[in-house]
XYZ file of C-alpha atoms in Angstrom:
731
model
C 0.000 0.000 0.000
C 1.150 3.553 -0.608
C 0.656 6.669 1.505
C 0.843 9.935 -0.412
C 2.194 13.247 0.785
C 2.255 16.520 -1.122
C 4.306 16.985 -4.310
C 4.435 13.243 -4.923
C 6.415 12.478 -1.769
C 5.221 9.206 -0.336
C 5.952 5.876 1.303
C 5.151 2.351 0.212
C 4.468 -0.214 2.936
C 5.049 -3.748 1.714
C 3.325 -6.853 3.038
C 6.364 -7.812 5.126
C 6.426 -4.350 6.763
C 9.326 -2.989 4.713
C 8.943 0.686 3.784
C 10.267 2.554 0.768
C 10.299 6.348 0.628
C 10.402 8.235 -2.626
C 9.772 11.459 -4.438
C 8.852 10.737 -8.034
C 11.161 7.734 -7.997
C 9.800 5.301 -5.423
C 12.828 4.104 -3.462
C 15.448 6.684 -2.532
C 16.791 5.068 0.647
C 16.218 1.370 0.000
C 14.139 -0.990 2.093
C 13.475 0.228 5.623
C 12.627 -2.265 8.348
C 11.669 -2.291 12.014
C 13.592 -4.223 14.643
C 10.368 -5.516 16.246
C 8.024 -8.253 14.999
C 5.907 -6.960 12.143
C 2.119 -6.941 11.885
C 0.940 -4.549 9.197
C -2.401 -2.898 9.973
C -4.868 -1.306 7.583
C -4.349 2.407 6.777
C -6.042 4.920 9.056
C -6.563 8.660 8.735
C -5.917 11.203 11.465
C -4.602 14.660 12.182
C -2.020 16.263 14.450
C -0.289 19.641 14.721
C 1.291 19.045 11.286
C -2.084 18.564 9.617
C -4.144 15.635 8.333
C -2.337 12.379 7.606
C -2.762 8.802 6.487
C -0.960 6.247 8.639
C -0.038 2.586 8.726
C 1.026 0.793 11.895
C 3.764 -1.713 11.108
C 4.494 -3.215 14.551
C 2.530 -3.492 17.767
C 3.151 -4.982 21.173
C 5.385 -3.126 23.597
C 6.549 -0.654 20.907
C 4.180 0.618 18.232
C 5.961 1.655 15.036
C 3.959 3.531 12.427
C 4.471 5.730 9.393
C 2.449 8.769 8.352
C 2.208 10.752 5.120
C 0.773 14.266 5.081
C -1.183 15.169 1.931
C -0.764 18.904 2.622
C 3.004 18.672 3.206
C 5.861 16.953 1.342
C 6.499 14.981 4.531
C 6.662 11.420 5.850
C 6.986 10.781 9.603
C 8.102 7.558 11.295
C 6.774 7.275 14.854
C 7.991 4.925 17.594
C 5.945 4.728 20.804
C 6.332 2.602 23.926
C 2.977 1.130 24.956
C 4.316 -0.123 28.317
C 7.303 0.824 30.484
C 10.476 -0.702 29.060
C 13.776 -1.485 30.773
C 17.013 -3.089 29.689
C 16.816 -1.672 26.186
C 20.504 -0.844 25.681
C 22.386 -2.546 22.863
C 25.895 -1.716 24.052
C 26.593 0.567 21.088
C 25.163 4.068 20.657
C 24.855 3.717 16.876
C 22.895 0.417 17.087
C 19.338 1.433 17.981
C 17.534 -0.314 20.796
C 14.326 0.259 18.847
C 15.094 0.630 15.158
C 12.477 2.269 12.942
C 13.455 2.129 10.233
C 16.819 0.654 9.303
C 17.325 1.486 5.622
C 19.450 -0.728 3.388
C 20.401 1.223 0.244
C 21.739 -1.891 -1.489
C 18.143 -3.216 -1.520
C 16.723 -0.391 -3.615
C 14.366 -1.409 -6.392
C 15.909 -1.115 -9.819
C 15.307 2.404 -11.074
C 13.828 3.363 -7.716
C 16.197 6.258 -7.073
C 17.319 9.188 -9.243
C 20.761 9.184 -10.769
C 23.711 11.172 -9.494
C 22.648 11.176 -5.851
C 24.939 12.548 -3.152
C 24.454 12.416 0.604
C 25.434 14.839 3.357
C 25.308 14.073 7.079
C 26.243 16.101 10.152
C 28.109 13.846 12.558
C 27.082 13.774 16.202
C 30.424 15.108 17.260
C 31.789 18.480 18.285
C 30.609 21.262 15.955
C 28.455 18.927 13.812
C 31.158 17.872 11.348
C 29.645 17.718 7.822
C 30.504 14.630 5.788
C 29.624 13.621 2.238
C 28.994 10.173 0.740
C 27.652 8.724 -2.476
C 24.332 7.146 -3.344
C 25.166 4.048 -1.300
C 25.014 6.189 1.884
C 28.221 4.563 3.075
C 31.811 5.621 3.629
C 31.081 8.900 5.402
C 34.277 10.402 6.836
C 33.541 10.456 10.572
C 35.703 11.366 13.540
C 36.690 8.008 15.068
C 36.568 9.148 18.708
C 32.801 9.715 18.425
C 30.075 7.214 17.471
C 29.435 6.731 13.724
C 26.142 8.601 13.823
C 24.772 11.813 12.407
C 21.742 13.785 11.299
C 20.249 15.549 9.485
C 21.011 13.278 6.552
C 20.341 14.903 3.178
C 20.039 12.824 0.034
C 20.201 15.019 -3.074
C 19.544 14.093 -6.690
C 21.502 15.525 -9.611
C 18.647 17.978 -10.283
C 18.877 19.314 -6.713
C 15.776 17.609 -5.305
C 16.518 16.688 -1.700
C 15.029 14.374 0.901
C 16.081 15.257 4.453
C 16.031 12.683 7.269
C 16.045 14.081 10.829
C 14.140 13.968 14.138
C 11.244 16.271 14.919
C 11.650 15.721 18.680
C 13.594 13.550 21.125
C 16.789 15.046 19.739
C 19.061 13.423 22.332
C 17.215 10.097 22.182
C 17.146 9.537 18.421
C 20.123 8.414 16.405
C 20.935 7.706 12.781
C 23.774 5.201 12.641
C 25.961 5.533 9.555
C 28.379 3.384 7.569
C 28.461 -0.381 7.364
C 25.923 -0.503 4.550
C 22.832 0.621 6.488
C 21.208 3.790 7.788
C 20.091 2.839 11.297
C 17.322 5.115 12.606
C 15.759 4.798 16.027
C 16.323 5.115 19.775
C 20.056 5.130 20.409
C 21.685 2.060 21.881
C 22.537 3.654 25.242
C 18.879 4.334 26.056
C 18.148 1.783 28.803
C 14.603 2.571 29.861
C 11.545 4.522 28.753
C 8.120 5.077 30.314
C 4.850 4.054 28.711
C 3.792 6.662 26.189
C 7.329 7.741 25.316
C 7.257 8.512 21.590
C 9.539 10.021 18.979
C 8.989 11.296 15.449
C 11.524 11.019 12.642
C 10.839 13.043 9.510
C 11.633 12.658 5.847
C 10.815 15.945 4.131
C 11.302 17.107 0.576
C 12.638 20.384 -0.789
C 14.056 21.667 -4.091
C 17.635 21.736 -2.755
C 19.727 20.989 0.321
C 19.719 24.485 1.851
C 15.949 24.841 1.527
C 15.470 21.362 3.025
C 17.413 22.409 6.111
C 15.471 25.678 6.266
C 12.148 23.839 6.055
C 13.136 21.397 8.817
C 14.525 24.122 11.084
C 11.476 26.298 10.533
C 9.183 23.394 11.375
C 11.017 22.723 14.651
C 10.831 26.379 15.676
C 7.129 26.679 14.904
C 6.304 23.500 16.823
C 8.365 24.608 19.836
C 7.233 28.244 19.772
C 10.903 29.208 19.744
C 11.886 32.640 21.054
C 15.328 33.737 19.870
C 17.229 36.457 21.778
C 17.563 38.890 18.865
C 20.479 40.015 16.734
C 22.128 42.261 19.351
C 21.608 40.233 22.534
C 24.763 40.939 24.545
C 28.186 42.569 24.339
C 29.548 39.465 22.627
C 27.046 39.793 19.795
C 27.251 43.572 19.527
C 30.944 44.565 19.445
C 34.317 42.923 18.736
C 35.547 40.790 21.618
C 38.979 39.658 22.798
C 39.537 35.915 23.232
C 42.010 33.691 25.047
C 40.802 30.284 23.841
C 42.583 27.621 21.801
C 44.042 29.334 18.751
C 44.458 32.669 20.519
C 47.821 34.126 21.503
C 47.285 33.758 25.253
C 45.740 30.317 25.467
C 47.990 28.861 28.160
C 50.651 31.337 27.086
C 51.902 34.604 28.522
C 53.492 37.676 26.983
C 57.190 37.977 27.909
C 57.425 40.123 31.012
C 53.783 39.496 31.985
C 51.828 36.906 33.914
C 48.532 35.505 32.575
C 46.459 38.460 33.761
C 48.976 41.038 32.576
C 49.115 39.470 29.121
C 45.375 39.866 28.585
C 45.394 43.391 30.013
C 48.259 44.409 27.714
C 46.428 43.127 24.627
C 43.139 44.844 25.491
C 44.838 48.129 26.384
C 46.706 48.088 23.073
C 43.474 47.543 21.149
C 41.825 50.448 22.937
C 44.864 52.623 22.276
C 44.262 51.918 18.590
C 40.593 52.939 18.932
C 39.197 49.408 18.798
C 36.175 49.244 21.119
C 36.380 45.887 22.928
C 32.894 44.716 23.807
C 33.758 41.677 25.947
C 36.783 39.674 27.078
C 36.755 35.865 27.124
C 38.555 33.819 29.780
C 39.192 30.236 28.747
C 39.942 26.985 30.563
C 43.379 28.186 31.704
C 41.876 30.032 34.692
C 40.417 27.005 36.550
C 41.891 23.650 37.694
C 41.450 20.330 35.877
C 42.330 16.822 36.966
C 45.380 17.325 34.736
C 45.884 21.047 34.268
C 47.785 22.059 31.164
C 51.019 23.946 31.845
C 51.622 27.451 30.517
C 54.128 28.442 27.832
C 54.738 24.936 26.506
C 55.566 24.342 22.853
C 53.074 21.489 22.635
C 49.687 22.347 21.159
C 47.380 19.858 22.797
C 43.771 20.443 23.792
C 43.539 18.707 27.183
C 40.315 16.680 27.559
C 40.755 16.374 31.316
C 37.652 17.359 33.302
C 37.233 20.342 35.602
C 37.830 20.026 39.351
C 36.384 23.386 40.350
C 35.072 26.443 38.563
C 37.267 28.914 40.376
C 40.573 30.641 39.832
C 43.800 28.657 39.882
C 45.718 30.543 42.580
C 49.015 30.189 40.733
C 47.430 31.668 37.577
C 45.088 34.375 38.892
C 46.189 34.976 42.493
C 44.118 38.176 42.718
C 41.033 36.574 41.194
C 38.744 37.276 38.253
C 37.138 40.349 39.828
C 40.541 42.026 40.127
C 41.418 41.116 36.528
C 38.142 42.637 35.352
C 38.979 45.882 37.178
C 42.352 46.029 35.434
C 40.571 45.483 32.106
C 38.284 48.462 32.719
C 35.252 46.400 33.844
C 34.128 45.002 30.473
C 31.539 42.230 30.348
C 33.311 38.881 30.605
C 32.735 35.617 28.778
C 33.697 32.679 30.980
C 34.485 29.205 29.673
C 33.347 26.026 31.418
C 33.712 22.369 30.536
C 32.747 18.862 31.679
C 32.986 18.051 35.375
C 35.262 15.595 37.171
C 33.668 13.015 39.453
C 36.377 13.985 41.961
C 35.240 17.635 42.000
C 34.144 18.671 45.510
C 30.866 20.094 44.191
C 30.011 16.655 42.738
C 29.959 15.330 46.303
C 27.650 18.099 47.504
C 24.929 18.342 44.841
C 23.112 15.776 42.619
C 25.110 14.334 39.732
C 25.283 11.361 37.396
C 28.695 9.670 37.696
C 30.423 7.659 34.983
C 34.008 6.696 35.777
C 36.057 9.844 36.290
C 33.320 12.137 34.911
C 30.165 13.594 36.434
C 27.223 15.526 35.007
C 24.752 17.551 37.077
C 21.441 15.672 37.346
C 19.486 18.861 38.027
C 20.144 22.601 37.776
C 21.529 23.186 41.296
C 25.202 23.084 40.318
C 24.601 25.410 37.382
C 22.726 27.799 39.658
C 25.860 27.975 41.816
C 28.079 28.586 38.805
C 25.768 31.199 37.340
C 25.699 32.998 40.693
C 29.484 33.155 40.326
C 28.956 34.774 36.920
C 26.993 37.557 38.585
C 29.717 38.057 41.197
C 32.532 38.080 38.641
C 30.855 40.345 36.063
C 30.385 37.516 33.554
C 27.690 38.345 31.004
C 28.014 35.241 28.821
C 28.464 31.685 30.117
C 30.345 29.729 27.431
C 29.542 26.053 27.895
C 32.230 24.153 26.026
C 32.669 20.395 25.638
C 28.909 19.797 25.438
C 29.639 16.659 23.437
C 31.872 15.319 26.204
C 29.241 15.921 28.870
C 26.699 13.903 26.867
C 28.911 11.093 25.591
C 31.087 11.032 28.715
C 28.330 10.356 31.242
C 26.024 7.421 30.508
C 23.441 8.667 33.012
C 22.505 11.516 30.643
C 21.813 9.006 27.873
C 20.199 6.163 29.829
C 16.763 7.740 30.259
C 14.679 9.946 27.955
C 14.450 13.669 28.609
C 17.547 13.877 30.799
C 19.713 15.755 28.300
C 16.857 18.114 27.483
C 16.317 18.797 31.198
C 20.065 19.415 31.641
C 20.090 22.098 28.962
C 16.730 23.628 29.830
C 17.878 23.853 33.454
C 20.970 25.818 32.447
C 18.837 28.051 30.251
C 16.277 28.770 32.998
C 18.950 29.533 35.589
C 20.773 31.818 33.143
C 17.566 33.648 32.224
C 16.743 34.269 35.895
C 20.160 35.894 36.363
C 20.297 37.882 33.127
C 23.125 35.732 31.733
C 23.423 34.751 28.066
C 24.826 31.439 26.829
C 27.223 30.302 24.149
C 27.125 26.635 23.127
C 30.487 25.174 22.106
C 31.468 21.689 20.921
C 27.803 20.851 20.514
C 26.327 18.097 18.363
C 23.365 18.569 16.005
C 21.161 17.364 18.888
C 22.421 20.292 20.984
C 21.758 22.667 18.071
C 18.217 21.343 17.647
C 17.395 21.385 21.365
C 17.958 25.145 21.414
C 14.469 25.503 19.931
C 13.232 25.222 23.548
C 15.885 27.583 24.957
C 15.954 31.392 25.131
C 19.465 32.357 26.266
C 21.759 30.828 23.618
C 23.057 33.829 21.702
C 25.757 32.100 19.658
C 26.939 28.614 18.777
C 30.314 27.419 17.486
C 30.058 25.756 14.084
C 33.582 24.593 13.214
C 36.777 23.269 14.747
C 39.269 25.431 16.600
C 41.206 28.100 14.720
C 44.589 26.860 13.563
C 44.058 23.374 14.979
C 43.715 19.927 13.355
C 42.630 21.166 9.892
C 43.906 23.735 7.384
C 42.351 27.220 7.385
C 40.463 26.466 4.178
C 39.063 23.205 5.513
C 37.806 25.064 8.577
C 36.174 27.660 6.291
C 34.314 24.843 4.539
C 33.288 23.243 7.841
C 32.081 26.616 9.098
C 30.067 27.491 5.995
C 28.404 24.080 5.694
C 27.493 23.700 9.374
C 26.257 27.311 9.330
C 23.512 26.123 6.986
C 22.320 23.871 9.821
C 22.669 26.549 12.509
C 21.060 29.241 10.371
C 18.086 26.989 9.625
C 17.461 26.847 13.374
C 17.705 30.632 13.760
C 21.070 30.435 15.547
C 23.954 32.915 15.258
C 27.180 31.032 14.466
C 30.593 31.865 15.909
C 33.602 31.403 13.626
C 35.939 31.101 16.649
C 38.776 33.433 17.501
C 40.916 34.567 14.573
C 44.451 35.905 14.208
C 45.647 38.655 11.859
C 49.349 38.760 12.750
C 51.018 37.740 9.464
C 53.730 35.897 11.413
C 50.982 33.553 12.620
C 48.119 33.856 10.135
C 50.065 34.389 6.926
C 47.605 35.788 4.387
C 44.479 34.304 6.011
C 43.786 37.124 8.479
C 41.551 39.004 6.057
C 39.279 36.090 5.063
C 39.074 35.053 8.729
C 37.869 38.549 9.637
C 35.483 38.529 6.667
C 33.908 35.214 7.705
C 33.554 36.478 11.259
C 31.792 39.631 10.060
C 29.459 37.556 7.871
C 28.662 35.073 10.648
C 26.018 37.262 12.403
C 27.712 36.089 15.610
C 30.736 37.208 17.625
C 33.849 38.718 16.056
C 36.636 37.321 18.219
C 40.124 38.841 18.169
C 43.036 36.798 19.502
C 46.399 38.315 18.571
C 49.263 39.228 20.872
C 49.482 42.734 22.255
C 50.495 45.077 19.447
C 50.062 42.503 16.683
C 46.373 42.845 15.748
C 45.721 44.290 12.285
C 43.317 46.983 13.403
C 42.251 47.772 9.837
C 40.641 44.327 9.569
C 38.643 44.853 12.740
C 37.492 48.247 11.444
C 35.957 46.516 8.424
C 33.663 44.579 10.791
C 32.190 47.440 12.823
C 31.398 51.132 13.154
C 33.716 53.494 15.001
C 31.689 52.958 18.183
C 32.275 49.229 17.852
C 28.757 48.188 16.840
C 29.141 45.231 14.485
C 27.910 45.734 10.939
C 26.523 42.321 10.139
C 24.060 40.657 7.762
C 20.638 39.290 8.667
C 21.544 35.678 7.857
C 24.783 33.811 8.526
C 27.075 33.010 5.646
C 26.416 29.438 4.512
C 27.552 27.211 1.680
C 25.274 26.914 -1.313
C 23.467 23.626 -1.834
C 25.905 22.734 -4.601
C 28.953 23.498 -2.446
C 27.517 21.614 0.542
C 27.403 18.412 -1.496
C 30.710 19.025 -3.290
C 32.862 18.188 -0.242
C 35.023 21.263 -0.808
C 37.178 20.631 2.287
C 38.706 17.623 0.502
C 37.886 17.996 -3.212
C 39.191 20.758 -5.542
C 35.828 22.405 -6.079
C 35.150 26.034 -5.138
C 33.525 26.717 -1.801
C 30.707 29.150 -2.622
C 28.772 30.645 0.272
C 26.298 33.475 0.661
C 24.218 35.509 3.087
C 21.979 38.569 2.887
C 21.115 41.951 4.331
C 17.447 42.878 4.245
C 16.386 46.452 3.616
C 13.034 48.077 2.888
C 14.281 48.434 -0.691
C 15.100 44.743 -1.104
C 17.796 42.170 -0.482
C 21.568 42.601 -0.686
C 23.525 39.377 -1.199
C 27.128 38.756 -0.157
C 28.959 35.979 -2.008
C 32.250 34.347 -1.094
C 34.163 31.957 -3.344
C 37.210 30.285 -1.787
C 39.813 27.575 -2.235
C 39.059 25.396 0.789
C 40.537 21.940 0.264
C 43.716 21.103 2.095
C 46.038 20.723 -0.884
C 47.911 23.007 -3.255
C 45.918 21.989 -6.341
C 44.151 25.056 -7.786
C 40.395 25.307 -7.891
C 38.494 26.408 -10.965
C 34.774 26.780 -11.487
C 32.126 29.428 -11.559
C 29.723 31.248 -9.277
C 26.171 30.933 -10.624
C 23.594 33.306 -9.193
C 20.905 30.686 -9.739
C 22.734 28.401 -7.280
C 22.299 30.898 -4.436
C 18.800 29.621 -3.646
C 16.891 31.986 -1.370
C 19.872 34.363 -1.498
C 19.676 34.680 -5.298
C 18.600 38.073 -6.679
C 15.152 38.323 -8.225
C 16.161 40.926 -10.813
C 19.170 42.823 -12.125
C 21.948 43.604 -9.673
C 25.168 45.537 -9.547
C 27.913 43.085 -8.660
C 30.582 44.867 -6.620
C 33.950 43.101 -6.589
C 34.886 44.018 -3.038
C 38.623 43.498 -3.455
C 38.980 45.070 -6.901
C 36.493 47.901 -6.265
C 34.663 47.443 -9.586
C 30.963 47.353 -10.461
C 29.229 45.229 -13.122
C 25.540 45.021 -13.976
C 24.275 41.426 -14.070
C 20.990 39.667 -14.723
C 19.644 37.033 -12.314
C 20.892 34.174 -14.498
C 24.488 35.397 -14.619
C 27.649 33.573 -13.605
C 31.301 34.444 -13.298
C 34.400 32.244 -13.380
C 36.793 31.706 -10.481
C 40.347 30.405 -10.580
C 41.781 30.145 -7.082
C 45.173 29.176 -5.699
C 45.578 27.679 -2.235
C 43.400 29.532 0.314
C 42.701 32.292 -2.216
C 39.271 33.929 -2.154
C 36.941 36.290 -3.989
C 34.183 38.345 -2.420
C 31.300 40.164 -4.062
C 28.247 42.220 -3.118
C 25.059 41.974 -5.187
C 23.075 45.210 -4.845
C 19.587 45.358 -6.399
C 18.919 47.869 -9.149
C 16.228 50.171 -7.726
C 14.039 53.006 -9.007
C 15.628 55.237 -11.599
C 18.196 52.516 -12.286
C 19.987 53.399 -9.051
C 21.881 50.844 -6.982
C 23.244 51.498 -3.495
C 26.230 49.251 -2.875
C 26.766 50.760 0.563
C 29.717 51.556 2.775
C 32.412 49.639 0.937
C 34.935 50.184 3.721
C 32.987 47.489 5.588
C 32.715 43.806 4.738
C 28.920 44.025 5.093
C 28.354 47.047 2.899
C 24.586 47.343 3.382
C 24.280 46.160 6.969
C 21.373 47.762 8.790
C 23.652 48.897 11.619
C 25.212 51.246 9.057
C 22.496 51.963 6.459
C 18.749 51.952 6.022
C 17.813 51.951 2.334
C 14.334 52.574 0.967
C 12.819 53.448 -2.396
C 10.918 56.668 -2.942
C 9.461 58.353 -6.031
C 12.271 58.919 -8.517
C 15.019 57.281 -6.510
C 16.151 56.118 -3.092
C 16.603 57.411 0.449
C 19.554 56.357 2.587
C 19.805 56.770 6.345
C 23.434 56.601 7.463
C 24.301 55.637 11.063
C 27.376 56.150 13.242
C 27.650 59.203 15.494
C 30.641 61.420 14.756
C 31.750 59.443 11.711
C 32.231 60.638 8.165
C 30.804 57.899 5.943
C 31.114 57.455 2.199
C 28.283 55.630 0.470
C 29.022 54.020 -2.899
C 26.551 53.107 -5.626
C 25.923 52.787 -9.341
C 23.646 54.630 -11.777
C 23.145 54.805 -15.563
C 23.607 58.594 -15.407
C 24.830 61.073 -12.863
C 22.447 61.112 -9.849
C 21.452 64.077 -7.775
C 22.075 63.941 -4.025
C 20.318 65.936 -1.343
C 20.958 65.930 2.368
C 21.727 68.254 5.263
C 25.076 66.663 6.083
C 26.745 66.150 2.709
C 30.391 67.093 3.035
C 30.997 67.608 -0.698
C 29.155 67.236 -4.028
C 28.362 63.751 -5.271
C 31.175 62.180 -7.307
C 30.291 60.244 -10.474
C 32.388 58.264 -12.980
C 30.526 58.267 -16.293
C 32.596 55.339 -17.616
C 32.005 52.902 -14.744
C 28.692 54.318 -13.507
C 30.026 54.362 -9.942
C 28.997 57.253 -7.689
C 29.970 58.177 -4.156
C 28.509 60.575 -1.643
C 30.038 61.455 1.735
C 28.099 62.456 4.828
C 29.115 63.651 8.274
C 26.919 61.875 10.830
C 26.010 64.216 13.711
C 26.039 63.343 17.405
C 22.440 62.115 17.291
C 23.804 59.055 15.414
C 22.138 59.285 11.993
C 21.609 61.428 8.952
C 19.628 61.088 5.731
C 20.318 61.590 2.043
C 18.106 61.282 -1.024
C 19.316 60.281 -4.479
C 17.548 60.434 -7.813
C 18.400 60.251 -11.503
């Protein structure tokens, strides 16, 4: 029998209980089977919060497994529900489900049942949601070996772009998709030991025209169902102004400046930035300030990230003898960002308050320990609580995985305690389950989406990781963090500028990490106004659907990524093309505007080559070639052609030329109006026109400049102390 969803998406249920999901072609994943005895029931109709559906129950008994298709949505949902309390479920391996529904076997596809040229993308359940690509056999994903071979969402994309996405709709920390070994093993993970009667999970297969839009549809669905409330684009100092960081990859991560101790090193760097007129919004203190079971020494030549757990969340007396409060005073009392990690079972607080214990690790079993730590944040002047090593807390302590809802309660408890104290949160080293669970949280203002700067992978490979995983984070309404970056050419070589660019395009924090006196201030200035307010886009930069499936971290194909600014007058698109794979082999290809998906322009645009400073008029079907050497990059701004043929490219001294923290752009009869922001600044706005425009405004510093050959115009305005001024342009 076949259940039909919208757009021809549907599922066939065979007499033996095997299921086959397709879109046009009938069998994209291969036969899917349940791990419980099968008794196929007759179809039944119903409705839930997703709309009306037709359903078939495939197994009964102690676990009811069913499948639903929604005629008003291109959606199939697999439901697993315990009808009685169950104990002793664990399989001994996280990636081998205790209740599997379904396990797909791609090698058992019907002949002609799947489209040609399929590629698969999965986000591993490891730190930062590592993206990995495989072929149509859904096998051979490159997965980090120290984490289980699991991951979701899984996206299966045909050569024409059509994509089926496989991911949970709930039970994010209870559901797994085991990968490699010839099967795709969906169900309750193998460390889940017991569930109560009525425990149920939903696993979705949804269809979309391409990979990015599939992620967006899934993320939007989760947020609507959860009633998600995000904290806004300017939620804290970390998300509003450049910040100084001392984490792995930064100059003072377990290192000190000659002639200074740990505190003096950070103070020297921040004072130097301020002396160069860089407004520092927040200062981050990493794991070096508190004791571990094996604390890493300072000023060693080894670059090792110590996985040892935390003994106490308090200052190491040999590192900060005067304490964090005294350090904050020396820094000029900025908001602090304080790092925390997984807890040692030997930690004194683990003997005082409720915890799960697993060997040498412990995890709080309710919010009491976090309430203590967040009270410390208030005392220390910490505005943002950076919870790192989330993956290690979950995979390190079996008690968090053994029963349903425990991981959700852990994170919702942190969120509630933080909200009550006015503290924001940054999630770091999270898995896709941690990303998805944020739909029920309010305080997470940024989330790390790639490995540590300068560590394990090449810069280009980290750019690819960042841009692909950003597509997942952005779909969930999260603001990604690129991680700290360095601009000192002795350390960063020529990658300081693209690192700063990616940070500015992230929508999240812009984290500086150079030694005192070695930060390239001009790169920071391209990210923010003179008062430090970040000029950022509305959406985070993310790889295009084509680039996501191209495996650009390992294959010589161009990484193409985009994001947008939204104005009353339309949408401005920012496009990056980069050489990302780890080798020296050059990358050639082209940037096609049609591949930009929702970021693609609807009409003619002026393409501004940001590095060359040139403008070209293009139609929406245009493309341009790229030929890139190792870690080389190109960056362009697509500005819509508005009334009178005018285009406002924006403030081209900034990476985000038309960011709404700098400009507000609207159409009016005969032309456009531009509101320019930034008290006390003199700002030049650049644009294009078919003929010389006229400019009017109270704070123009000189007549409009126009190049009749290139069509490029500029107008300069002095922004008064009130913080804004307005100009009108017409042709």
